[in-house]
PDB file of C-alpha atoms and ligand atoms in Angstrom:
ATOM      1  CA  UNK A   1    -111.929 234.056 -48.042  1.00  0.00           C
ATOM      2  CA  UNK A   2    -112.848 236.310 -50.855  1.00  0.00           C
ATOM      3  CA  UNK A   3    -114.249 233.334 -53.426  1.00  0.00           C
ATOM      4  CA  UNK A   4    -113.818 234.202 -57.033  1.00  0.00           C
ATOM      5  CA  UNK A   5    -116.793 231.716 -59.432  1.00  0.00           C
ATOM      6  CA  UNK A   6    -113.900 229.743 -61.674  1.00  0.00           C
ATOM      7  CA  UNK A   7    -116.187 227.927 -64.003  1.00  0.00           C
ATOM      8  CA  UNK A   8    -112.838 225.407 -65.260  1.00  0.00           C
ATOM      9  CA  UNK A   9    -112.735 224.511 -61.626  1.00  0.00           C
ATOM     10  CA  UNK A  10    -114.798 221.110 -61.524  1.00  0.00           C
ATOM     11  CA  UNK A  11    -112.871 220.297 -65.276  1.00  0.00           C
ATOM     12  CA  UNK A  12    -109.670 220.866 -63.571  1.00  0.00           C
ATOM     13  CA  UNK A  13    -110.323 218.596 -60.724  1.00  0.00           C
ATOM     14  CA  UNK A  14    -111.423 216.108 -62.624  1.00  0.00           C
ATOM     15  CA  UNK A  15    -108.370 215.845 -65.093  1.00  0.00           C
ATOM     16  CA  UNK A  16    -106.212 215.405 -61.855  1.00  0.00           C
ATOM     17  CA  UNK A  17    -108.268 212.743 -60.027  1.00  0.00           C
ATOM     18  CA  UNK A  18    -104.848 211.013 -59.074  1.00  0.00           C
ATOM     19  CA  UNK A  19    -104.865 214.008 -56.648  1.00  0.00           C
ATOM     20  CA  UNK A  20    -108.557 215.782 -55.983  1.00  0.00           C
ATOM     21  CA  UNK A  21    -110.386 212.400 -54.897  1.00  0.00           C
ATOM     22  CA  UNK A  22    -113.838 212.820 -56.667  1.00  0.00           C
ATOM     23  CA  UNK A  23    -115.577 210.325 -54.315  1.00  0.00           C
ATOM     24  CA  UNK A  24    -114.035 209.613 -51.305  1.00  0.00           C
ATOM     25  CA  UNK A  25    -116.453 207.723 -49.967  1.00  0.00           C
ATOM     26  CA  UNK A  26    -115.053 204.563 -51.771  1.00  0.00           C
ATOM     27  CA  UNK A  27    -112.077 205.229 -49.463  1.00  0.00           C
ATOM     28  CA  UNK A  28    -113.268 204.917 -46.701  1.00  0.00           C
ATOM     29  CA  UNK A  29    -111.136 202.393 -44.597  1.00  0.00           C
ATOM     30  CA  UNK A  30    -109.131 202.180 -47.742  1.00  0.00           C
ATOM     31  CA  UNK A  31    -106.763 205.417 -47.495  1.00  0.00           C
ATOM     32  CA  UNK A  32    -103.345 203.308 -46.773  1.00  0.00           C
ATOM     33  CA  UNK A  33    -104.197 201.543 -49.756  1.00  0.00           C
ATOM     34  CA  UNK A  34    -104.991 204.477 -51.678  1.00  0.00           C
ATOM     35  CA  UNK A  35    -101.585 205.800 -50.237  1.00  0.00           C
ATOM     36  CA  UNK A  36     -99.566 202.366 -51.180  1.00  0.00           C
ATOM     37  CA  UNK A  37     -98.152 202.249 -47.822  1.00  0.00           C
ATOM     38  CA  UNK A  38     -99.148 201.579 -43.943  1.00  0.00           C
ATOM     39  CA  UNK A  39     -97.643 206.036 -42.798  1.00  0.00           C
ATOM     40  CA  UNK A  40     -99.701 207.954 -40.667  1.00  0.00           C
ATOM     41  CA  UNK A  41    -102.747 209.859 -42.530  1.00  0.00           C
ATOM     42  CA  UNK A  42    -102.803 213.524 -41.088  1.00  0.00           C
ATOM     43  CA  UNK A  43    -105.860 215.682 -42.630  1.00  0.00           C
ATOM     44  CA  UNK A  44    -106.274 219.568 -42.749  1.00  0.00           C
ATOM     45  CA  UNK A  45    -109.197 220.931 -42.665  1.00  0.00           C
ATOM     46  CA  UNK A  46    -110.226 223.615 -44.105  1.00  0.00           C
ATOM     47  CA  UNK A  47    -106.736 223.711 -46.579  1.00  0.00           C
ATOM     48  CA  UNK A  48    -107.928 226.812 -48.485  1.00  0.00           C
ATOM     49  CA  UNK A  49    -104.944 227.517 -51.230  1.00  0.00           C
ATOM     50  CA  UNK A  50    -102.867 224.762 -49.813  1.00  0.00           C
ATOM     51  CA  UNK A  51     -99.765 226.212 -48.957  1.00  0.00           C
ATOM     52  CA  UNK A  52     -99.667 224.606 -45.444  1.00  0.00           C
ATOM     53  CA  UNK A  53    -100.236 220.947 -46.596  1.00  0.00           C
ATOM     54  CA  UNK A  54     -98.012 220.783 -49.392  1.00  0.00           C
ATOM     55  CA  UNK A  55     -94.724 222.469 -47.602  1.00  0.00           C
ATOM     56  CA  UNK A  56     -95.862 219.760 -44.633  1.00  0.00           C
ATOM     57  CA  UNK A  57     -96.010 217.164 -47.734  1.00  0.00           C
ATOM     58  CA  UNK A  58     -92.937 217.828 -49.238  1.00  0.00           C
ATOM     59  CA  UNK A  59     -91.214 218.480 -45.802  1.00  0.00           C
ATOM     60  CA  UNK A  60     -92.230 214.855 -44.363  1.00  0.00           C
ATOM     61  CA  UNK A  61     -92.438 212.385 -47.310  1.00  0.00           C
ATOM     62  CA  UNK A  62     -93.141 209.651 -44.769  1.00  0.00           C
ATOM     63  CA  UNK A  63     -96.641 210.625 -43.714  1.00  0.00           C
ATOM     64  CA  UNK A  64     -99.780 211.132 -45.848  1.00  0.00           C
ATOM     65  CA  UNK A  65    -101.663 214.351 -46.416  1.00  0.00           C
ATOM     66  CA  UNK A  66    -105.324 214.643 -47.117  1.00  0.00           C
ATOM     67  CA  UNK A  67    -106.264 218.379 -47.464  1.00  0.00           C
ATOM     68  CA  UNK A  68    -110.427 219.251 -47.135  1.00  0.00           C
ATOM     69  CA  UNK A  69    -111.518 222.231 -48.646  1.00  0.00           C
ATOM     70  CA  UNK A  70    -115.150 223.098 -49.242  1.00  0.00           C
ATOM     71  CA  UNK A  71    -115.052 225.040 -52.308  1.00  0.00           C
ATOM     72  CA  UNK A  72    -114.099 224.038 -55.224  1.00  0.00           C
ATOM     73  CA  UNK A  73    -112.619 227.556 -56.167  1.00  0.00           C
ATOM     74  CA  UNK A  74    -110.050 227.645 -53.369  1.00  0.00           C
ATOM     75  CA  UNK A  75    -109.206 224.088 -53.827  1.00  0.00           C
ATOM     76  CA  UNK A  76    -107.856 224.768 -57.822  1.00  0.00           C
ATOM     77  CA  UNK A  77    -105.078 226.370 -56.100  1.00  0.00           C
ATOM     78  CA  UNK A  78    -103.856 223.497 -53.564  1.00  0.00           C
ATOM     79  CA  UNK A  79    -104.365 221.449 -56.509  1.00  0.00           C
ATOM     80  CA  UNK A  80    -101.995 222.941 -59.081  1.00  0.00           C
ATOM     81  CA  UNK A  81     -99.369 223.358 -56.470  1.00  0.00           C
ATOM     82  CA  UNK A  82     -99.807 219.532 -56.177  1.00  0.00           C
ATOM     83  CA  UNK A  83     -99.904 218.866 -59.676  1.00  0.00           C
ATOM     84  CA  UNK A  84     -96.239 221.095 -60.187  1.00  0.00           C
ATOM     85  CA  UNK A  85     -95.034 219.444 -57.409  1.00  0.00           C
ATOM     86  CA  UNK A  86     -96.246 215.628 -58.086  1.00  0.00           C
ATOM     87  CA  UNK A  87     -96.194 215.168 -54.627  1.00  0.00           C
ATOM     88  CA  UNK A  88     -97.053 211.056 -53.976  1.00  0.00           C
ATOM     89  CA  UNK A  89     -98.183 211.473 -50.451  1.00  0.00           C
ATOM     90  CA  UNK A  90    -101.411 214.407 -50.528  1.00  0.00           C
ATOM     91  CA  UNK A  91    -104.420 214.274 -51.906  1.00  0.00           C
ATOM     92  CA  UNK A  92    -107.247 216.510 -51.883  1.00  0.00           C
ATOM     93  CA  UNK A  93    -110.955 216.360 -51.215  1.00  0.00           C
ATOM     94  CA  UNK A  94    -113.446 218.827 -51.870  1.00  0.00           C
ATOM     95  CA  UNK A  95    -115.899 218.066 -49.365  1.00  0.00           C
ATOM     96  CA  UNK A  96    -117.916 219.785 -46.196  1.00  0.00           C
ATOM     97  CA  UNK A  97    -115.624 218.940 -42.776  1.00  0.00           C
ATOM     98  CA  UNK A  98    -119.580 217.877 -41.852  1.00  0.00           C
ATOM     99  CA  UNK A  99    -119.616 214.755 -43.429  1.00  0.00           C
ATOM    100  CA  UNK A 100    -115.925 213.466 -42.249  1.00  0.00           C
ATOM    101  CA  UNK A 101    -117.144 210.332 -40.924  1.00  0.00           C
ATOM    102  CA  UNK A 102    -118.526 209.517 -44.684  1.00  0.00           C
ATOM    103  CA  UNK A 103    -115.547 209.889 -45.867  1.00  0.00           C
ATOM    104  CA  UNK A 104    -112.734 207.737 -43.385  1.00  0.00           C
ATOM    105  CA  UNK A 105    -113.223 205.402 -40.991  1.00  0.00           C
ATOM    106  CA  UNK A 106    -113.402 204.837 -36.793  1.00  0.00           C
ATOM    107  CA  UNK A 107    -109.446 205.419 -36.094  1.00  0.00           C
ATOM    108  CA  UNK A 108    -108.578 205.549 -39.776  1.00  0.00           C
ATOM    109  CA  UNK A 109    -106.474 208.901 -39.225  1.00  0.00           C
ATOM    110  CA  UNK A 110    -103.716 210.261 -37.139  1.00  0.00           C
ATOM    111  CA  UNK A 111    -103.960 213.770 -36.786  1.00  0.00           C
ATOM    112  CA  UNK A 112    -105.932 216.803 -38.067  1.00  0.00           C
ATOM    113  CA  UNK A 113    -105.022 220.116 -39.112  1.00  0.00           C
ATOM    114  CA  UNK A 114    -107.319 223.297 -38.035  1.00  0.00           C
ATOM    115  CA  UNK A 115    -105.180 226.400 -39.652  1.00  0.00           C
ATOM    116  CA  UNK A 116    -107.299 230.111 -39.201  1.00  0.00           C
ATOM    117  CA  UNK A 117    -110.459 228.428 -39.574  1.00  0.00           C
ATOM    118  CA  UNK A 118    -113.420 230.846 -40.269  1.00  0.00           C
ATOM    119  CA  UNK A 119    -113.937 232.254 -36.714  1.00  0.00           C
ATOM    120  CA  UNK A 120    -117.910 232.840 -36.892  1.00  0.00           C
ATOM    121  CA  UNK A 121    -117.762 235.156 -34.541  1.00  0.00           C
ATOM    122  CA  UNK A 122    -121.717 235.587 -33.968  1.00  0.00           C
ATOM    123  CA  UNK A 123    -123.066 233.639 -31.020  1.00  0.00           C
ATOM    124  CA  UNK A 124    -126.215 232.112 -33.185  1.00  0.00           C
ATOM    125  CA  UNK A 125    -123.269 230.748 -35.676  1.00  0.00           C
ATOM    126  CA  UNK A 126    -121.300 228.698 -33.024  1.00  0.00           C
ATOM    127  CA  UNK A 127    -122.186 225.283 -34.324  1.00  0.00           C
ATOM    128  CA  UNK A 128    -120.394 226.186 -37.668  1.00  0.00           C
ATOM    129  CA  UNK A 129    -116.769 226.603 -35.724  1.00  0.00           C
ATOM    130  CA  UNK A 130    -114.519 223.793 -36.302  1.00  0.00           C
ATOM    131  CA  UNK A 131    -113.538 223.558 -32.510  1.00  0.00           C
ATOM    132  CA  UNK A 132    -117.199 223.050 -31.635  1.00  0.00           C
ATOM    133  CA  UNK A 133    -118.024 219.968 -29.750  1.00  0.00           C
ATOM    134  CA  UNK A 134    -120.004 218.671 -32.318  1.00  0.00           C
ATOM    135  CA  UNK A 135    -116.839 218.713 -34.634  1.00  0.00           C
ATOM    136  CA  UNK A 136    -114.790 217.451 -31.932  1.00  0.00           C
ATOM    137  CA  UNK A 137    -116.814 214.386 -31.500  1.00  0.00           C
ATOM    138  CA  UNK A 138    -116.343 214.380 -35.242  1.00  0.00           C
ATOM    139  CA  UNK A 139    -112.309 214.454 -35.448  1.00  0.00           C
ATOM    140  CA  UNK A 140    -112.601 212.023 -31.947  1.00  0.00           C
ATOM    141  CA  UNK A 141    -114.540 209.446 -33.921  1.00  0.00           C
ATOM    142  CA  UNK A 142    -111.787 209.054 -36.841  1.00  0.00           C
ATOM    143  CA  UNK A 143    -108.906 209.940 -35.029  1.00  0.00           C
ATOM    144  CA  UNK A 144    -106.428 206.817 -33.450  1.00  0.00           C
ATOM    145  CA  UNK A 145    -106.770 207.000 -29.797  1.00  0.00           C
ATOM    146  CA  UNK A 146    -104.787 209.577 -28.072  1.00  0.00           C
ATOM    147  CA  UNK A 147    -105.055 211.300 -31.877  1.00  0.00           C
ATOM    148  CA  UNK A 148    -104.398 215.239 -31.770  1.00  0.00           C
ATOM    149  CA  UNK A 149    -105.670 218.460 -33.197  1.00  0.00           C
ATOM    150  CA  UNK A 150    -103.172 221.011 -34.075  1.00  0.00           C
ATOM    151  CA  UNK A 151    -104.909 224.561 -34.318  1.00  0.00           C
ATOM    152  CA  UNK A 152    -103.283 227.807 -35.547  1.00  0.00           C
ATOM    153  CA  UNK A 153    -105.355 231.082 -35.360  1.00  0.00           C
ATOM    154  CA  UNK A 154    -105.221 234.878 -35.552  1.00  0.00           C
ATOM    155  CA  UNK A 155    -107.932 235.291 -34.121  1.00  0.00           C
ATOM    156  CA  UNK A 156    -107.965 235.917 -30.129  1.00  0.00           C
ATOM    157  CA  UNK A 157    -111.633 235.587 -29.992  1.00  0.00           C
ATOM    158  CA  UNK A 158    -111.712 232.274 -31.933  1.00  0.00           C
ATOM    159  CA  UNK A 159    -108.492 231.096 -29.840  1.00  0.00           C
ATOM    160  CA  UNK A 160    -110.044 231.632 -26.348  1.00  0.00           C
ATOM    161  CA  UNK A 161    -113.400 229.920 -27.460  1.00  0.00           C
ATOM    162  CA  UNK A 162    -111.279 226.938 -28.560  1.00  0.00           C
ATOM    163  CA  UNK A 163    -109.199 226.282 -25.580  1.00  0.00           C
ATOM    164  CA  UNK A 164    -112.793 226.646 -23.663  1.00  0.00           C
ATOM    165  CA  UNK A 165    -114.068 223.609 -25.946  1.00  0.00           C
ATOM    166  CA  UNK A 166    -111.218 221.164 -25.806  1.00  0.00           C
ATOM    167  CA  UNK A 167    -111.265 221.297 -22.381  1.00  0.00           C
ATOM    168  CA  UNK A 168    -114.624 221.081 -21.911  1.00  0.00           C
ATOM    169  CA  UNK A 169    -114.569 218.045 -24.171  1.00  0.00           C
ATOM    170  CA  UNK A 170    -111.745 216.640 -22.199  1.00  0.00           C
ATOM    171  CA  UNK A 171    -109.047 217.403 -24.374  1.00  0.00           C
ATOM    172  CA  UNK A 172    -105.006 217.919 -22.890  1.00  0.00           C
ATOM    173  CA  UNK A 173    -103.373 221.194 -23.500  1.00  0.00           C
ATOM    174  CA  UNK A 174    -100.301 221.167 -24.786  1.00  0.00           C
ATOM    175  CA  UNK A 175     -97.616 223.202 -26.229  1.00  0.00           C
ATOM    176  CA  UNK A 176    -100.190 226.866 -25.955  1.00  0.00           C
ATOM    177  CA  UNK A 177     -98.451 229.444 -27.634  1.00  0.00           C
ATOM    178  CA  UNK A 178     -99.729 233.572 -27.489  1.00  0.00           C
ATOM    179  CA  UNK A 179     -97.349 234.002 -29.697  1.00  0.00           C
ATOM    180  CA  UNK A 180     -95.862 231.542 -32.054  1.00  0.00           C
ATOM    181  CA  UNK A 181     -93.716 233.665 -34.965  1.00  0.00           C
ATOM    182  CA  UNK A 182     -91.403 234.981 -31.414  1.00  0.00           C
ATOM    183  CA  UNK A 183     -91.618 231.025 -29.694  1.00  0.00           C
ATOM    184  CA  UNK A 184     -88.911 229.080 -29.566  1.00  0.00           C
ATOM    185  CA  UNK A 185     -91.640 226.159 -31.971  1.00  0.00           C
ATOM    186  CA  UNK A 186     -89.297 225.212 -34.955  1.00  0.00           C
ATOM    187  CA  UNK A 187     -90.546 224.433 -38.355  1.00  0.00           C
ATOM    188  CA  UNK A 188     -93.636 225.617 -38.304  1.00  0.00           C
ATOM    189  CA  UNK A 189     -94.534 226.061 -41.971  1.00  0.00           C
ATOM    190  CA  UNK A 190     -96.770 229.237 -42.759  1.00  0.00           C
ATOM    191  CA  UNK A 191    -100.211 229.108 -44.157  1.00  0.00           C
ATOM    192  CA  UNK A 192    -101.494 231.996 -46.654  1.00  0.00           C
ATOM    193  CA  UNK A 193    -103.841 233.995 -43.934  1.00  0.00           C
ATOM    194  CA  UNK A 194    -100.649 233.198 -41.683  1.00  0.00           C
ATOM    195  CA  UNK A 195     -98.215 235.103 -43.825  1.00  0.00           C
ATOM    196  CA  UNK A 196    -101.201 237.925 -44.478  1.00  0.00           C
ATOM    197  CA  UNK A 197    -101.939 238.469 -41.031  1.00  0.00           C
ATOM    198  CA  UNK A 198     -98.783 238.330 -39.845  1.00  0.00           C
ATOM    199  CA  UNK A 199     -97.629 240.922 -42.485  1.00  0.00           C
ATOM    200  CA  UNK A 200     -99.833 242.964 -40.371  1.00  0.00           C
ATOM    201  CA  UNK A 201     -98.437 243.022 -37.380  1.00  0.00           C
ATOM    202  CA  UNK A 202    -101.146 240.448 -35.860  1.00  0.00           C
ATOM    203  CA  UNK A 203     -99.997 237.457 -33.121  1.00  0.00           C
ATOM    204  CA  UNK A 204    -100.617 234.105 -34.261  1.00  0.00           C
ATOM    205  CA  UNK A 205    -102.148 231.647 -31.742  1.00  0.00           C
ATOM    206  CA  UNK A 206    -101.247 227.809 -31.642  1.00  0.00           C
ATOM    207  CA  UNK A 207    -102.509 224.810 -29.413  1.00  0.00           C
ATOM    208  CA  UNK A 208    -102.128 221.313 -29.776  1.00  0.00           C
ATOM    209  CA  UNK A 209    -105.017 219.712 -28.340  1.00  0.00           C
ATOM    210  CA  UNK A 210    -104.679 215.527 -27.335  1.00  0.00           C
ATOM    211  CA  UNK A 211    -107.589 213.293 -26.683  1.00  0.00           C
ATOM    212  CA  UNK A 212    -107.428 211.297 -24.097  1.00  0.00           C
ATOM    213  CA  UNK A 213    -109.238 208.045 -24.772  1.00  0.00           C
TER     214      UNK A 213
HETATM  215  N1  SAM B 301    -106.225 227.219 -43.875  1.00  0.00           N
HETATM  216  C1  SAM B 301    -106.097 228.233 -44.899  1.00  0.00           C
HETATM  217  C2  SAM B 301    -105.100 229.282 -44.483  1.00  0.00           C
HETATM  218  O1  SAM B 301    -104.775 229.333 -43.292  1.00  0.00           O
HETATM  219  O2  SAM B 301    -104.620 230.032 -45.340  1.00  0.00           O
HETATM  220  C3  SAM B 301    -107.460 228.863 -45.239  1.00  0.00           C
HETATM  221  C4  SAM B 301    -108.122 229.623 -44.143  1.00  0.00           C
HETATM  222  S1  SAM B 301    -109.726 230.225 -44.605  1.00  0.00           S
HETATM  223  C5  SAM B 301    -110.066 231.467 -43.426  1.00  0.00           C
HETATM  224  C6  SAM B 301    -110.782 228.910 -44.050  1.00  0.00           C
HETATM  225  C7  SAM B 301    -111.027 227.866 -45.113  1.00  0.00           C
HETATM  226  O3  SAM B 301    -111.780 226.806 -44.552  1.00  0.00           O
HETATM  227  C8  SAM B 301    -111.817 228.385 -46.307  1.00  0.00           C
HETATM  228  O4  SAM B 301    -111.140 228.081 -47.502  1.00  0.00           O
HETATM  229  C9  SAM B 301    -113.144 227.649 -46.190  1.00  0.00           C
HETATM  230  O5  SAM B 301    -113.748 227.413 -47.455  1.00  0.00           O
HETATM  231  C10 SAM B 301    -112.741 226.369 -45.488  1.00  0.00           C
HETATM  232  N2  SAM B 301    -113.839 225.740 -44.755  1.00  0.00           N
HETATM  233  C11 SAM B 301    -114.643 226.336 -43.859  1.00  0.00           C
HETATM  234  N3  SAM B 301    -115.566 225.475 -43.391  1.00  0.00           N
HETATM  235  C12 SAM B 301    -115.322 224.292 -44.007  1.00  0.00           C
HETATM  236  C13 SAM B 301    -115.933 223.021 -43.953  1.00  0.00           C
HETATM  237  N4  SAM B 301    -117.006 222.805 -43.163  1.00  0.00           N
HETATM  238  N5  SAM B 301    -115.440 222.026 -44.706  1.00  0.00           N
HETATM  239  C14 SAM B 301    -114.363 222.259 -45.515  1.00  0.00           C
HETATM  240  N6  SAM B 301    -113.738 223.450 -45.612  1.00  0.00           N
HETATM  241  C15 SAM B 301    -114.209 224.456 -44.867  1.00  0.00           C
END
């Protein structure tokens, strides 16, 4: 993600605190009232411009979005979509994935979102991947038992490495697709790097991974 300094970022996320949660560690254990409502909370992580969550928002009104997005630069973008859109059911937090448990409780969530996460493709960088154990642990912890991941990726490298993980961490495999825009998956809504890579000719990759606690 080529990152562009906006220095009206932190104002704007501040005027629209309804929607960018400024500290969501008062939330903790407190989303569904947040929300106003006992519907499953699914989080994305790593929601860059936002496109994903908020056609997911707007196309299921009866569960609750929480996109994470570590730079505040990227996040402006999710934001204003929100904002046009006044959608009641996402919010956004702009927060390091690290620090999840800080921010929601032990089974507080229902489902998380990894969509063409940074790949980190160097060996010495493999703790920063989002599919790495330690992460997993991370997403197990706040996740409802039996709680899934549902991972979308260009990248073949990142994809293998992933299905590796789950399993090692004893996740089920379901639904693996080599090739999602020609599978018969319906309405799968397109992220940005989706619609770029795909533009190029490049097969997207898609697993939904279960735990099984
Ligand atoms: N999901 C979007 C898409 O598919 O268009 C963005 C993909 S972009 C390659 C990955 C995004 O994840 C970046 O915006 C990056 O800032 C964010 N990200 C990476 N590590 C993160 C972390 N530890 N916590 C929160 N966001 C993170």
């Amino acid at each position: 993600m080529r990152l562009r300094h906006k220095p009206w970022a932190s104002d704007f996320l501040a005027e629209h605190s309804q929607y960018a949660i400024a500290n969501p560690t008062l939330y903790k254990g407190k989303w569904n009232e947040l929300f106003g409502n006992d519907n499953p909370i699914h989080i994305e992580v790593g929601t860059g411009k936002g496109q994903f969550i908020v056609g997911m928002a707007q196309q299921n009104p009866e569960i609750n979005y929480i996109g994470i997005e570590l730079f505040d630069s990227v996040i402006v973008a999710a934001l204003q979509k929100v904002v046009d859109l006044q959608l009641p059911n996402l919010k956004l937090l702009n927060v390091n994935a690290k620090d999840l448990a800080e921010f929601f409780d032990v089974e507080e969530i229902d489902r998380v979102y990894l969509n063409f996460s940074d790949p980190w493709p160097k060996t010495r960088h493999i703790k920063r991947r989002l599919t790495y154990k330690s992460f997993l642990a991370l997403y197990e912890k706040i996740l409802k038992k039996g709680g899934e991941i549902h991972f979308k990726t260009d990248n073949q490298g990142l994809f293998e490495y992933s299905l590796i993980s789950f399993s090692e961490y004893g996740l089920m495999l379901k639904y693996v697709s080599l090739d999602l825009h020609n599978s018969n998956f319906e309405g799968n809504i397109m992220t940005e790097y989706e619609e770029k890579f795909s533009e190029k000719g490049q097969r997207i990759y898609r697993v939904e991974a279960k735990y099984m606690n």
